Every structure is written in C-alpha cells, then in structure tokens.
Coordinates of C-alpha atoms in Angstrom, one line a residue:
X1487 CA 10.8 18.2 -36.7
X1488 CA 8.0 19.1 -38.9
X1489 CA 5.7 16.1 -40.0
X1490 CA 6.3 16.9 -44.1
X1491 CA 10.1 16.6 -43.1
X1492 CA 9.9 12.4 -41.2
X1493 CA 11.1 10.0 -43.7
X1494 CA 11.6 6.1 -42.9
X1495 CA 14.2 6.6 -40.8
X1496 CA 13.1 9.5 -38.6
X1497 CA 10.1 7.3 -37.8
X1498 CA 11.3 4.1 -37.0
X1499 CA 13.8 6.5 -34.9
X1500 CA 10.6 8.0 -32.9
X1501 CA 8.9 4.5 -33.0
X1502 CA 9.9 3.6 -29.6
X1503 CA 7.9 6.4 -28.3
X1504 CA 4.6 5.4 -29.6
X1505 CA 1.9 3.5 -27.1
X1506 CA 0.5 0.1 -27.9
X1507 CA -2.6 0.7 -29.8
X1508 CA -5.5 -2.2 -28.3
X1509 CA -7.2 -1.3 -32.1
X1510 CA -8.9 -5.0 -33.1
X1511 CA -10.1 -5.1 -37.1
X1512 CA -13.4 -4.2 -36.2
X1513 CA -16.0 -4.7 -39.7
X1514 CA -18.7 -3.4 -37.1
X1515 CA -17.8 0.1 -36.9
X1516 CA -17.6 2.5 -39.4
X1517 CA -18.8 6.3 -40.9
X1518 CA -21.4 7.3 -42.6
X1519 CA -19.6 6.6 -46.4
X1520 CA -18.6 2.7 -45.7
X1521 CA -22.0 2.2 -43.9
X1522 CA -24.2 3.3 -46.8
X1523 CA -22.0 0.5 -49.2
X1524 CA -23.0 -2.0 -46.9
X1525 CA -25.7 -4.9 -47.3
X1526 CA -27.6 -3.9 -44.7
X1527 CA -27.4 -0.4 -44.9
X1528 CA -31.5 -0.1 -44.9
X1529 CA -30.7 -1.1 -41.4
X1530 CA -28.3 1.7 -40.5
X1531 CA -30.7 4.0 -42.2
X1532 CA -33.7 2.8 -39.7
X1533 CA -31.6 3.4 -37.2
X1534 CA -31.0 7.1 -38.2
X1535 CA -34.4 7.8 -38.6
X1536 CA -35.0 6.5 -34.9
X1537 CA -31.7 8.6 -33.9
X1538 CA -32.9 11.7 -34.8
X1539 CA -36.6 11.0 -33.6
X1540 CA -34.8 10.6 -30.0
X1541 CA -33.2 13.4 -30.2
X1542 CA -36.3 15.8 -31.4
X1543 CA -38.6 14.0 -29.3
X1544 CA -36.4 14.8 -26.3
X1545 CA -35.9 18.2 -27.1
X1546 CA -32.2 17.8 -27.6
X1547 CA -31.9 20.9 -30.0
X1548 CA -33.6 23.5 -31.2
X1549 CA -34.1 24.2 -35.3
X1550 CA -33.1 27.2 -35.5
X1551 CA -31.4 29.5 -38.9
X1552 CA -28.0 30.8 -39.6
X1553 CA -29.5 34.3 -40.0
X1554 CA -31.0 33.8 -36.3
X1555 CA -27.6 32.9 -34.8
X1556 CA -25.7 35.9 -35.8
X1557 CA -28.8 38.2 -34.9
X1558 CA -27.9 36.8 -31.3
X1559 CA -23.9 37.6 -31.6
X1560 CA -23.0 34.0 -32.3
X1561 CA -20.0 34.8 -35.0
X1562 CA -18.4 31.4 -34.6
X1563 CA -18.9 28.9 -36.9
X1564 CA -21.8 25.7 -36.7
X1565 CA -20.0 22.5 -35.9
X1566 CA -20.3 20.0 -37.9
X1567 CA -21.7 16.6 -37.2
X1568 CA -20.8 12.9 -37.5
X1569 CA -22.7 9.9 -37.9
X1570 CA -21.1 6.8 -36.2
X1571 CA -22.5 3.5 -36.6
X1572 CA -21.9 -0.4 -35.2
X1573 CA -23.4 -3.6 -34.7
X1574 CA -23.8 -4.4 -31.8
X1575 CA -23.5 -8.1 -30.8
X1576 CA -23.5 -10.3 -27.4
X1577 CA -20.4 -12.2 -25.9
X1578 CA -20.7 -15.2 -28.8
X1579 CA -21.1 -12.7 -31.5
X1580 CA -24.7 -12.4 -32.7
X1581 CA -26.0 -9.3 -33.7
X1582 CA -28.5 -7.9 -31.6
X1583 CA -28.9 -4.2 -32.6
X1584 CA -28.4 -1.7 -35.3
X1585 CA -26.8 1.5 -33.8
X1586 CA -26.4 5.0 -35.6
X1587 CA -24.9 7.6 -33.0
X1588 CA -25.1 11.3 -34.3
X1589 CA -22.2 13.4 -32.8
X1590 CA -20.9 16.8 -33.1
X1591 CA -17.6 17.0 -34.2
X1592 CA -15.4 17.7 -31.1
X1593 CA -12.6 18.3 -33.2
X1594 CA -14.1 22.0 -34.4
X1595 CA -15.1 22.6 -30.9
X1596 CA -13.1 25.7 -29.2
X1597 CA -11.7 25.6 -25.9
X1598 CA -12.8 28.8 -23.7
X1599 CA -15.7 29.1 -25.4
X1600 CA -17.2 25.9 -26.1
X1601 CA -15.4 24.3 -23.5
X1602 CA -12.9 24.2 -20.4
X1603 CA -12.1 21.3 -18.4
X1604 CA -12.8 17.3 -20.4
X1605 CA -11.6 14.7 -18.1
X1606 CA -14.1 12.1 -16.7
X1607 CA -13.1 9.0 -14.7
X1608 CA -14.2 5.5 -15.9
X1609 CA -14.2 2.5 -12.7
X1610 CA -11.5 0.4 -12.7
X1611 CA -11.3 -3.7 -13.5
X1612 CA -10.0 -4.1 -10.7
X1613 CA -12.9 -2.2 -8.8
X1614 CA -15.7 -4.3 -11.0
X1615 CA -13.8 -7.7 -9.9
X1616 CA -13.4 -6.8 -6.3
X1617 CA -17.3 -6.1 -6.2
X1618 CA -18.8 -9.1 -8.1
X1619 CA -16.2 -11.2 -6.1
X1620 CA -17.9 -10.0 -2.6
X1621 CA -21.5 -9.9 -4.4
X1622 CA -20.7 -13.9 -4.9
X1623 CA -19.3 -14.2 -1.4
X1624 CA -22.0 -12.3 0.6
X1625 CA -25.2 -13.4 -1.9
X1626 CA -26.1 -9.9 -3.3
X1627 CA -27.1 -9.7 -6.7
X1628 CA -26.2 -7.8 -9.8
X1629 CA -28.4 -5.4 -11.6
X1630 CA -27.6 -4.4 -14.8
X1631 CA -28.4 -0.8 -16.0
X1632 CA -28.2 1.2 -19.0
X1633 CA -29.1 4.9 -19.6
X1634 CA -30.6 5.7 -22.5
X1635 CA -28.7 8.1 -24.6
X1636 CA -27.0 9.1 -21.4
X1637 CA -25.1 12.2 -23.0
X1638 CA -27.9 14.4 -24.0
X1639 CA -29.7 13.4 -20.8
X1640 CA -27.4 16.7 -19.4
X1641 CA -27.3 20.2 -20.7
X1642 CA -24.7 22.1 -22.3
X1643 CA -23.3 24.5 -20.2
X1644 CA -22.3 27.1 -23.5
X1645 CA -24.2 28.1 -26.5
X1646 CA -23.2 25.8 -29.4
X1647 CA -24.5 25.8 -32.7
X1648 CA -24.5 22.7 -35.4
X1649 CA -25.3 21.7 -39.0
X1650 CA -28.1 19.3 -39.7
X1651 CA -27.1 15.7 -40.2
X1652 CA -25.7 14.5 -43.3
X1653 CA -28.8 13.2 -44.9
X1654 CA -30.8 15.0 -43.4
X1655 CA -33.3 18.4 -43.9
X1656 CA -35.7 20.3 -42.9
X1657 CA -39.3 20.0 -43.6
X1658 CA -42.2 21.6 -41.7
X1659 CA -40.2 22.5 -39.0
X1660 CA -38.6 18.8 -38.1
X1661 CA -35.1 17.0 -39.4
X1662 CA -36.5 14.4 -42.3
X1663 CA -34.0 11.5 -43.8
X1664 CA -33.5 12.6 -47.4
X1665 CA -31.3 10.8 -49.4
X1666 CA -30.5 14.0 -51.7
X1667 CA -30.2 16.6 -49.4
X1668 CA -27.9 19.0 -49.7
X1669 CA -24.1 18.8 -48.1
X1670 CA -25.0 20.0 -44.4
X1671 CA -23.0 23.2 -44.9
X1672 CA -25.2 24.4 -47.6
X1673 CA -28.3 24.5 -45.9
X1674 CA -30.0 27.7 -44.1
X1675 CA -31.2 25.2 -41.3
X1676 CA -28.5 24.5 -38.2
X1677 CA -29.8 23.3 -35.0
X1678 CA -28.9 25.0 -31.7
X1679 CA -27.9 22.2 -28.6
X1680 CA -29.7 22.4 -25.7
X1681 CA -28.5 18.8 -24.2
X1682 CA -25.4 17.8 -24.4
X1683 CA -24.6 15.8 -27.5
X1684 CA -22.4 12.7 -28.2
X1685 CA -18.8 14.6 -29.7
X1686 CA -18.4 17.4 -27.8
X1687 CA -15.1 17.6 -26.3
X1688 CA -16.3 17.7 -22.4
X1689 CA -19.3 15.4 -23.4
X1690 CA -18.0 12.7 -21.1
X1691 CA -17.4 15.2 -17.9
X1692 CA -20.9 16.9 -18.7
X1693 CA -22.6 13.4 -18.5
X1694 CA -20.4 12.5 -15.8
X1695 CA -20.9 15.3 -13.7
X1696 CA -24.5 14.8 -14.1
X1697 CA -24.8 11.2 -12.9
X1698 CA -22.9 12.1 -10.0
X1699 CA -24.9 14.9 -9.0
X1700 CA -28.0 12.8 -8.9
X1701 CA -26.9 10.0 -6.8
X1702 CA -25.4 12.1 -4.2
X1703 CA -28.8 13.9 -4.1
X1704 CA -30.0 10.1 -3.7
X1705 CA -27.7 10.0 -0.7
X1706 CA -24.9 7.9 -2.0
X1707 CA -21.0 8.8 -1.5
X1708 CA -18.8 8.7 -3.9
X1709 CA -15.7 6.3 -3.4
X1710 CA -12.5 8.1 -2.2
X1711 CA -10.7 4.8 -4.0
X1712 CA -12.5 4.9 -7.2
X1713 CA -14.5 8.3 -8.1
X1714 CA -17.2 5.4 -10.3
X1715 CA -18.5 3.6 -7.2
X1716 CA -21.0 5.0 -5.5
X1717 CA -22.0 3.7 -1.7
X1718 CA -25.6 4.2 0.4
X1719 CA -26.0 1.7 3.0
X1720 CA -26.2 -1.6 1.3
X1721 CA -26.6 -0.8 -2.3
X1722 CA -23.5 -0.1 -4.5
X1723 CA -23.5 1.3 -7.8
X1724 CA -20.6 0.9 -10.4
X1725 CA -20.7 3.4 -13.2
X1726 CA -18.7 2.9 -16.7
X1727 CA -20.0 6.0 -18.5
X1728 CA -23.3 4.9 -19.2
X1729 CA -23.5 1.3 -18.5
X1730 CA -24.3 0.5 -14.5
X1731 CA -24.3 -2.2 -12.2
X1732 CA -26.0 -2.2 -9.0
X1733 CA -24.9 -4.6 -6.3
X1734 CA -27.6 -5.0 -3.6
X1735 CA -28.2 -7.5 -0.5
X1736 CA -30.9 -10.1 -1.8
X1737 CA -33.4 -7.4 -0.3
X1738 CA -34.1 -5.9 -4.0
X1739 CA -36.5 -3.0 -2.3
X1740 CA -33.4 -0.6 -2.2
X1741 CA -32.3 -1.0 -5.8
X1742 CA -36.1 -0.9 -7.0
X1743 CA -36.0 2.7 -5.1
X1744 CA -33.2 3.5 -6.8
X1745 CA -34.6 3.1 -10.2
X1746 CA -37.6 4.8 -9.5
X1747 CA -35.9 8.1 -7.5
X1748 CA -33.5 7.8 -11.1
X1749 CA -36.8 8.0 -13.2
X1750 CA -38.4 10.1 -11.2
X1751 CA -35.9 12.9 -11.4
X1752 CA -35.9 12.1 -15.1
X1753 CA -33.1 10.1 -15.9
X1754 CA -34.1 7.5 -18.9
X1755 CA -32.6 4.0 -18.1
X1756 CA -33.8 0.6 -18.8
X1757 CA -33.4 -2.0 -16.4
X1758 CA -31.6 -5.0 -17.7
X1759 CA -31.8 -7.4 -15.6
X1760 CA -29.3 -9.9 -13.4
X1761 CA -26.1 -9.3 -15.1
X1762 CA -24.9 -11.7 -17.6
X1763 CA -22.9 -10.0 -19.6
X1764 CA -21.3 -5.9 -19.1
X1765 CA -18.7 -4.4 -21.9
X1766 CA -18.9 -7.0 -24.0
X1767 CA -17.5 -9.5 -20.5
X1768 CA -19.5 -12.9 -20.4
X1769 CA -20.2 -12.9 -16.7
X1770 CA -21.7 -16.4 -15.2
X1771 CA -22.1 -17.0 -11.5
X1772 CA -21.0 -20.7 -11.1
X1773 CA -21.5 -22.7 -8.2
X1774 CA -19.4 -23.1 -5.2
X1775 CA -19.0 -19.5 -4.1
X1776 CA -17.3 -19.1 -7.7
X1777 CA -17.6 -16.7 -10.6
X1778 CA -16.7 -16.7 -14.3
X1779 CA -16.1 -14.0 -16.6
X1780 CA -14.9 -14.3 -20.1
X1781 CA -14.2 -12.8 -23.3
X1782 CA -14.7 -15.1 -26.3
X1783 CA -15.3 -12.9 -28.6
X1784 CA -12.8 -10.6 -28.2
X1785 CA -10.0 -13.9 -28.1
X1786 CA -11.4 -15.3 -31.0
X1787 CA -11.3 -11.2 -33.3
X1788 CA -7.5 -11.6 -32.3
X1789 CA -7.2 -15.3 -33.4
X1790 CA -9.1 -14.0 -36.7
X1791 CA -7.4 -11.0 -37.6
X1792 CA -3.6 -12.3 -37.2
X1793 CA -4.6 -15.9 -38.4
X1794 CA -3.4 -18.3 -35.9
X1795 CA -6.4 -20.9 -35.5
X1796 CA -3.6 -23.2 -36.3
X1797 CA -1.3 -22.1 -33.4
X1798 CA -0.3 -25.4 -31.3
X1799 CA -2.3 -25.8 -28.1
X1800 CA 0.3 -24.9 -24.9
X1801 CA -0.1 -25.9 -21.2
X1802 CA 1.5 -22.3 -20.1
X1803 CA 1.3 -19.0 -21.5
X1804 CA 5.2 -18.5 -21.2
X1805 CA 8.1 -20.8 -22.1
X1806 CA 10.9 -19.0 -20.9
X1807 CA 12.8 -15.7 -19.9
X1808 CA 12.8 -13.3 -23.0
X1809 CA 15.5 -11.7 -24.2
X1810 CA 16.9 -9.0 -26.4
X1811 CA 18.4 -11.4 -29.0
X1812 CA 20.0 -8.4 -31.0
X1813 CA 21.2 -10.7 -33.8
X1814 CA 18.2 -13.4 -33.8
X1815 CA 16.4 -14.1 -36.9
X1816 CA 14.4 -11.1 -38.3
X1817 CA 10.9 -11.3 -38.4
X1818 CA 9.3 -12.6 -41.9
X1819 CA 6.6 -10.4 -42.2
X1820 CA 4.9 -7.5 -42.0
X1821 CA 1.3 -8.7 -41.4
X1822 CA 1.7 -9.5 -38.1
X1823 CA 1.3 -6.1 -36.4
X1824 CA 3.3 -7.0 -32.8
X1825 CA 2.3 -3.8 -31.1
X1826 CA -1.1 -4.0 -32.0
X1827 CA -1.0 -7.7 -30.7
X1828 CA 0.1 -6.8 -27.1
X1829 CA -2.2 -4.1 -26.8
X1830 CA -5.2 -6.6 -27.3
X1831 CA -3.6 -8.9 -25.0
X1832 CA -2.7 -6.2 -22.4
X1833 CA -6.7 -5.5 -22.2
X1834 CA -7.3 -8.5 -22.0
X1835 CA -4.9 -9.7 -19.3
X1836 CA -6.4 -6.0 -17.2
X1837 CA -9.6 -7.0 -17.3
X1838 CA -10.3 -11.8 -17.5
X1839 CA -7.4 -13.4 -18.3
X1840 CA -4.9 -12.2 -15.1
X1841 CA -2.4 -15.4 -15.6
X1842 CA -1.2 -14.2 -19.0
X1843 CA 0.0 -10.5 -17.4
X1844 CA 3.4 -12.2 -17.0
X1845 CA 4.1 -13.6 -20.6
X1846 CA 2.4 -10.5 -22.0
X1847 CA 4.7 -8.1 -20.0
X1848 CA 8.0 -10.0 -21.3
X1849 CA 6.8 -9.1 -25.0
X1850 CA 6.0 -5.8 -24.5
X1851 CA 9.8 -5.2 -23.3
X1852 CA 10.6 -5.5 -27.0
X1853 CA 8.5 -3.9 -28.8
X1854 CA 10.5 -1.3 -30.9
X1855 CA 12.6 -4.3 -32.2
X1856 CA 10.9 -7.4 -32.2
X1857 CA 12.3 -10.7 -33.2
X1858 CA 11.1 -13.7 -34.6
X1859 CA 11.6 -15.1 -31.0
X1860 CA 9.7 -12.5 -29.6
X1861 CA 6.7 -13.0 -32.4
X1862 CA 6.4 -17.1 -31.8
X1863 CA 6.0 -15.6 -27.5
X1864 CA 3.0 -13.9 -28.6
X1865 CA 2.2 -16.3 -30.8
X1866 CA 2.1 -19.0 -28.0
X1867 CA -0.2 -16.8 -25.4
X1868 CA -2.7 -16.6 -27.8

C-alpha cells in the first residue's frame, strides 16, 4: 500500500504492528535550527568552534576541492553533514557540559561503496548488573572510562567525501565559524574523511571493531556470552560504545597498565574515576555487601512530560490481572501517549527498576487498544 494512499483507517489498521517507541520529551537535544533560537546558543556555538578544532587538530579530514575529487575519479556526490547538539546533565539533572557533535549524514551514504556490513553489539543490563554485583561481593573496584571522540579515533575503510559544516568556511586553509557563510553545498571547499566520523552508516562497527582489536592485542578475550566484555586475568572491561568500565581486584596496577598500553597505542580516553554514575544510572555502593543504582532523572522526565505528580502513592506496582475489557470506558484523551509510556517504563524495568517488569508486561498486552483501565495501570506504576 503506498504511503500517499494510508488514511485514518488503514493506520490504525497497521497500528498494532508498530514497536513501543522509549522517545522521552527531551528539550536537551536538538539540530542545528532549534539550537541557534535558543538562550544559550553562544554556548552551542563555543562548542562548535571546539568541535571542529578536535577534529582538524586530529587530522580527522583533509580540506580538499570539488575540482580535486573528480580529478581522482570520485563521481559520487559529497555527503552532507549534520550538527547535533545536547546538554548534557548528571543523574539529578544539572548541566554539566555543552555538546555539538558534527556527523555525516548516513542517510546519503551508499551501500557497496561507502559501506557493507553496520551491525555493532552494545553489553547487555543484564551483563553490567551481573559484574558490579560480583565487583561488590569480591571488593574490586569500578573504573570509569570514556574515549574521547571514540568514532574518529578509527579510519574509514573507503574514500568518502563531505561538505563543510553548516556555518562553517574556509579560510587560509582551516574550517572558520562564520555566521554568513554560504549553504555548505555552494562552497568549492569539501573535506575528504580520513577517520571515521560520527553518521556514517557503519560508524558504530568501525569504532567497534577497533576497540576490540586493541584489547585483544592487550591480551584480553572477548566474552563468548556477551561480545562487550572483555576478560585478561583479573581485570574486566565492559564496553557500551564509548563509555567503559573496568572492574579490577583492589590491586589497581593492572588497570593503570591498561590505561597506559590504551594511550600508548594512541587511543584518547580520560580516566573518570570510581564509577558513580554510567548512562545516565546513579550507581552508589552501599554498605553491607549491597549496591544501589537508580534513575531519577529519567522517572522524574516521565512524571513531567505526562503530568502525573499528582498520581496517588501505591504500595505495589500492579493491582490486579489485566484484561481486554473490549467494551470498558474509552480513554478521554489523547495526550497521554500509552505506547510511548511503556516503552520508557520497559527501559527502565531492563535496566533499575526489575520489580515493575510484571505490571509493565500486563500493559503492554494492550497496546493497540488501550482502555481507560489499562491507562490508570500505567498510571499507578509510575
């Protein structure tokens, strides 16, 4: 059925095919357009400039011409590029960094000749429990490790050519922020990728394959349970794309070796410390062979967007068994997006709040047709 044809009907008749979508409201992320109407766009713009200064400083790319690119039987297009920015803030909320994150756009990108293969395994929850459960148990501690624009820390394996940033141009042979520079695809200027930028549509394998590479070099072995955790005697090593967490008996030597073979073979990480807090998880070792990890901020988007501060308090997450209830009371409004809703709570049920994967299951059952009955359920596990 072609998309011009779907009326009302034909969509609410496919409806029950579509996923949950975990989207939250999120006033923190956004394109270059709603960025630059912002109050603290002067922010976003520093962090542009600093952007690009990584990237040239790096040798990320190459400023090359369009002239140059055909001259070397290139005949595809430049890709364009994306500027993605966010605030970044801790588990209560505060902001602690302005972020602009330049990208190709993945969506031009060809497949055989940009690209081939663009899966990449993430670790599991259930892996990151399992280990800071046994790091509590045993007394190893948690090391926290981020890798500095991780992507481009690889190279591309094709030639790929791309337009300057949007607000950007050329001048004496480096990118320069100007404000009134022409559209991207108007300039002479493109840039040819040497590292593999944030976009591309195997960026995530590139970077993954990478990372992997190095720490079997190091000696590790990769998990035949969960192709993120990496094993060398008593050091363990969690990977979520870019963000790391090394687990180590209270003997820190091994871990400080592992930073220093990372940086020595030229991988750029900073070392964050004992880990407090890791994708946006509040993680607090309490006492008694006990740990705690929470998500208040997340909870507390969900309890924002959909409005329910003034939901009673209840002593379970479930009061009943759900049913169908074909002929209950129709929901009053649209506002309350029920889909959306159980997506956010499925995350959050995966990854710190396990004794609501009951109640939040039960819902989900009835998401192509939910009832008012169904909507006060969510309602009370939030």
């Amino acid at each position: 059925m072609a998309l011009a044809r779907l009326d009302d009907d034909s969509i609410n008749e496919l409806s029950r095919f579509f996923a949950y979508p975990a989207s939250v409201a999120d006033n923190d992320t956004m394109y270059l357009r709603e960025a630059m109407k912002q109050p603290d766009k002067d922010k976003f713009l520093e962090a542009m400039v600093k952007e690009i200064d990584d990237h040239m400083n790096r040798g990320h790319w190459r400023i090359t011409t369009r002239n140059e690119m055909r001259q070397h039987g290139y005949h595809h297009k430049p890709i364009m590029s994306v500027w993605s920015f966010k605030r970044k803030r801790d588990p209560f909320g505060e902001i602690t960094k302005y972020k602009a994150r330049l990208c190709c756009h993945g969506g031009q990108t060809i497949k055989g000749v940009h690209y081939d293969e663009t899966f990449s395994p993430v670790v599991s929850w259930s892996t990151v429990r399992l280990m800071l459960t046994l790091s509590k148990v045993y007394g190893w501690h948690a090391r926290q490790i981020d890798f500095v624009l991780a992507f481009p820390q690889a190279d591309v394996k094709t030639n790929i050519y791309m337009h300057v940033p949007e607000k950007f141009k050329v001048k004496h042979h480096k990118l320069r922020l100007n404000k009134f520079a022409p559209h991207p695809s108007k300039q002479e200027h493109i840039v040819k990728l040497i590292k593999n930028v944030y976009g591309l549509a195997d960026a995530s394998k590139t970077w993954h394959d990478h990372i992997k590479s190095g720490l079997l070099k190091f000696g590790f072995e990769q998990s035949k349970v969960d192709p993120c955790l990496f094993i060398k005697g008593d050091v363990l090593f969690i990977l979520y794309v870019d963000d790391a967490v090394c687990l180590r008996t209270p003997d820190k030597s091994n871990a400080d070796q592992l930073i220093a073979d990372l940086n020595k073979k030229g991988y750029i990480l900073t070392d964050e410390g004992p880990l407090s807090a890791y994708l946006g998880i509040q993680v607090e070792r309490l006492p008694g062979n006990k740990i705690s990890m929470k998500q208040p901020a997340c909870i507390e988007r969900i309890i924002q967007q959909y409005n329910l501060k003034d939901q009673r308090m209840h002593d379970t997450p479930a009061d009943t068994i759900l049913h169908r209830d074909a002929n209950g009371e129709e929901r009053k409004t649209a506002d309350f997006h029920y889909r959306s809703v159980i997506g956010q709570l499925n995350y959050l049920a995966a990854t710190t709040r396990p004794e609501i994967q009951f109640a939040v299951h039960q819902c989900a059952r009835f998401s192509e047709n939910p009832k008012m009955i169904h909507e006060k359920a969510v309602k009370r596990i939030v």
